Tab-separated table of C-alpha atoms and ligand atoms in Angstrom:
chain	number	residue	atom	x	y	z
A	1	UNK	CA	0.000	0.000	0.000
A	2	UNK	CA	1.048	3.766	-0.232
A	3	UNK	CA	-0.665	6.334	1.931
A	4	UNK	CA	0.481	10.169	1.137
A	5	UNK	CA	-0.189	12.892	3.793
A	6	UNK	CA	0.790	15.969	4.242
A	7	UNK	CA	2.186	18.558	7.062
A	8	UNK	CA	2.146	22.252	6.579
A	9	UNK	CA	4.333	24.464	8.676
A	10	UNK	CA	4.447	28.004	9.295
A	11	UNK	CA	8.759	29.383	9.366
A	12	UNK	CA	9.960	32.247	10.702
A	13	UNK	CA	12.554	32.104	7.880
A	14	UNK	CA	16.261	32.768	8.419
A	15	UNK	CA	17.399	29.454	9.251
A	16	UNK	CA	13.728	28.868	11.808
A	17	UNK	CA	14.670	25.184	12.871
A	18	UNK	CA	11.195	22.855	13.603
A	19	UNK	CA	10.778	19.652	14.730
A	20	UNK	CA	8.574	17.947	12.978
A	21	UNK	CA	9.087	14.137	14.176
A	22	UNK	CA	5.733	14.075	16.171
A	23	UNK	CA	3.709	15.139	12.993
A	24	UNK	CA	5.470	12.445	10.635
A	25	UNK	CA	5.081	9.960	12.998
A	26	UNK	CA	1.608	10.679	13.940
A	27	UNK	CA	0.944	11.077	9.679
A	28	UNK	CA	2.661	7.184	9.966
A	29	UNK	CA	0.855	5.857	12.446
A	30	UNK	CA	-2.128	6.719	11.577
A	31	UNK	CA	-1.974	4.321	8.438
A	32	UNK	CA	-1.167	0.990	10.434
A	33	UNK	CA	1.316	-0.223	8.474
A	34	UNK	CA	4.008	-2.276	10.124
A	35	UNK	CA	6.770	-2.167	7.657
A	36	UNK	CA	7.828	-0.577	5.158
A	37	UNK	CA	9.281	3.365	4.459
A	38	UNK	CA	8.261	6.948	4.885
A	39	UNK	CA	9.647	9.019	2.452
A	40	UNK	CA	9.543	12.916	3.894
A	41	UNK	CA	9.831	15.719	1.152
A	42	UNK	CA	9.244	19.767	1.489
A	43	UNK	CA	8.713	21.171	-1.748
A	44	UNK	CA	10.259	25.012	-2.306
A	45	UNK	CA	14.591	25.318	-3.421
A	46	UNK	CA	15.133	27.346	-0.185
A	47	UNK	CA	13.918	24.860	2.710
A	48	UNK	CA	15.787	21.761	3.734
A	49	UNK	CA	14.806	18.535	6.149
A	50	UNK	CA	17.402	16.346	7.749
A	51	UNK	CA	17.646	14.358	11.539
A	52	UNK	CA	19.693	16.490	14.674
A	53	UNK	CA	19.281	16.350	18.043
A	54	UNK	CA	16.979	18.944	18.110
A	55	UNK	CA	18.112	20.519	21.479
A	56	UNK	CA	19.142	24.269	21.630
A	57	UNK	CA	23.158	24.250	21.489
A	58	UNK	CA	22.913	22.399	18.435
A	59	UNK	CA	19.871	24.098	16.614
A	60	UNK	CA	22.098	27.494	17.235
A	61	UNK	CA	25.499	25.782	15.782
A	62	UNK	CA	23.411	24.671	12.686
A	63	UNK	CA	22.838	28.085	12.349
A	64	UNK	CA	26.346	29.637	13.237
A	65	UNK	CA	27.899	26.591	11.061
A	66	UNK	CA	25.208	27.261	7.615
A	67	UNK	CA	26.252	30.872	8.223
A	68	UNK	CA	29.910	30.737	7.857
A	69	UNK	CA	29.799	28.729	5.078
A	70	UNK	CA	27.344	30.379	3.100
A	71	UNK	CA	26.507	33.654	4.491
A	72	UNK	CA	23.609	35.187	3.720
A	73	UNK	CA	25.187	38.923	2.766
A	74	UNK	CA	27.681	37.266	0.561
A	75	UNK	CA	27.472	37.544	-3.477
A	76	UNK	CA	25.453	35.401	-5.499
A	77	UNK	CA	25.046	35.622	-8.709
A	78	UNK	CA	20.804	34.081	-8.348
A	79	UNK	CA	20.833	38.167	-6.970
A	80	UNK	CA	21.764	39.445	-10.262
A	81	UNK	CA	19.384	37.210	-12.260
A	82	UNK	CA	16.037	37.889	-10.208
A	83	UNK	CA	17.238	40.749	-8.257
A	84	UNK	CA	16.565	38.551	-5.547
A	85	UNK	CA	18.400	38.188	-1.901
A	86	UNK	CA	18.314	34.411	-0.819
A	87	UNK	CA	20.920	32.975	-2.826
A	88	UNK	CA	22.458	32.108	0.034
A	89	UNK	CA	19.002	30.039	0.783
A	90	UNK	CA	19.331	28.422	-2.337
A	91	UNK	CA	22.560	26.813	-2.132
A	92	UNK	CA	22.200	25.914	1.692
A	93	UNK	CA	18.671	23.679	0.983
A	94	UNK	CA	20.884	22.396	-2.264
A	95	UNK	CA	23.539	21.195	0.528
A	96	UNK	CA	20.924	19.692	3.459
A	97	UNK	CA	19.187	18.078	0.700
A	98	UNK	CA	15.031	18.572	0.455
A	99	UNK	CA	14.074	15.185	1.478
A	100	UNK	CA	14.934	11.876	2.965
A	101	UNK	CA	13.845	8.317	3.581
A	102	UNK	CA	13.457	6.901	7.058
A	103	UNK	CA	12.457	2.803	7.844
A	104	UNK	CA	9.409	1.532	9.225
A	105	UNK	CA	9.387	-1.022	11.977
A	106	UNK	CA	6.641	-2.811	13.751
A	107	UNK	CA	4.801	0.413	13.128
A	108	UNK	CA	7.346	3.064	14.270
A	109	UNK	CA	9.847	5.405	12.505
A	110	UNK	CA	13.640	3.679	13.234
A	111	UNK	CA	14.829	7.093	14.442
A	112	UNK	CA	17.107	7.280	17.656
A	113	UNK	CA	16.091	8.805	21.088
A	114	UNK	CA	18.287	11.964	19.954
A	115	UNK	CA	17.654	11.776	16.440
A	116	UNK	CA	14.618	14.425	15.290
A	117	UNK	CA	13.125	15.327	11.901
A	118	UNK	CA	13.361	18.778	11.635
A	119	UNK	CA	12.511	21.535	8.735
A	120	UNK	CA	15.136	23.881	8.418
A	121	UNK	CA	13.631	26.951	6.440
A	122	UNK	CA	16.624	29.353	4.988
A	123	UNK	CA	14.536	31.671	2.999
A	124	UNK	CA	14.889	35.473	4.046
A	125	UNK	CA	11.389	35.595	5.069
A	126	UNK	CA	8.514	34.067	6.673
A	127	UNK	CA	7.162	30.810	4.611
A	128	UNK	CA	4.497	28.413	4.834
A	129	UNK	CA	6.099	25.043	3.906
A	130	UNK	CA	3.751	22.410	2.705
A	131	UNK	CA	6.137	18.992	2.989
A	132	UNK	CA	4.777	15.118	1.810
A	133	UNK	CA	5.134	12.306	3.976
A	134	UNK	CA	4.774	9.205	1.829
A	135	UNK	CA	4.141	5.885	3.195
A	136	UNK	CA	5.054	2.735	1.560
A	137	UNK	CA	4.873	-0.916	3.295
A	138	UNK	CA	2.815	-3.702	4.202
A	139	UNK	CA	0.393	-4.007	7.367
B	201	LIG	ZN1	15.607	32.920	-5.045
């Protein structure tokens, strides 16, 4: 079978760090079956999704790290082409990656106790992120 949900988030922009494991697992759970894979996806080229331990040291050095190696004042040529500014937004979702795969075990996500899903949103401004959880197993 293959169930598709999907979770809509409100960022902050500017690197806004959210957990989402309790919504993907809930969107999981909620179609019973016992094996298999979720496949997690956030459509836009400026957001990102990938696991930390989503405590507040490390969502700050995610930010401090992104920063120095693609600041957001820096450069890019994307600014030239659309007069835009989020180049560096662009190229920091392009490095996370926009989506990922996680097993399904007797039911549950195979994430570790310090291992979260979270949506990192690098776009200059506030976004509403609409990301697809798709579910694919046997019950
Ligand atoms: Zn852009």
């Amino acid at each position: 079978m293959v169930y598709t949900a999907y979770i809509e988030v409100q960022s902050k922009g500017r690197r806004d760090v959210i957990d989402i494991t309790a919504r993907v697992a809930e969107k999981v759970e909620g179609t019973g079956i016992r094996h298999g894979i979720a496949t997690v996806f956030v459509e836009g080229s400026t957001a990102a999704l990938t696991t930390i331990e989503y405590e507040p040291g490390l969502v700050r050095d995610i930010d401090i790290f992104l920063e120095q190696i693609l600041p957001y004042a820096a450069p890019y040529r994307h600014h030239e082409t659309w007069h835009d500014d989020n180049g560096a937004a662009h190229l920091q979702s392009a490095l996370l990656g926009t989506s990922f795969t996680v097993p399904v075990v007797e039911g549950k996500l195979t994430l570790g106790t310090w291992q979260q899903i979270v949506l990192i949103d690098c776009d200059t401004r506030p976004r509403k992120r609409k990301i697809t959880v798709q579910i694919l197993g046997e019950k």
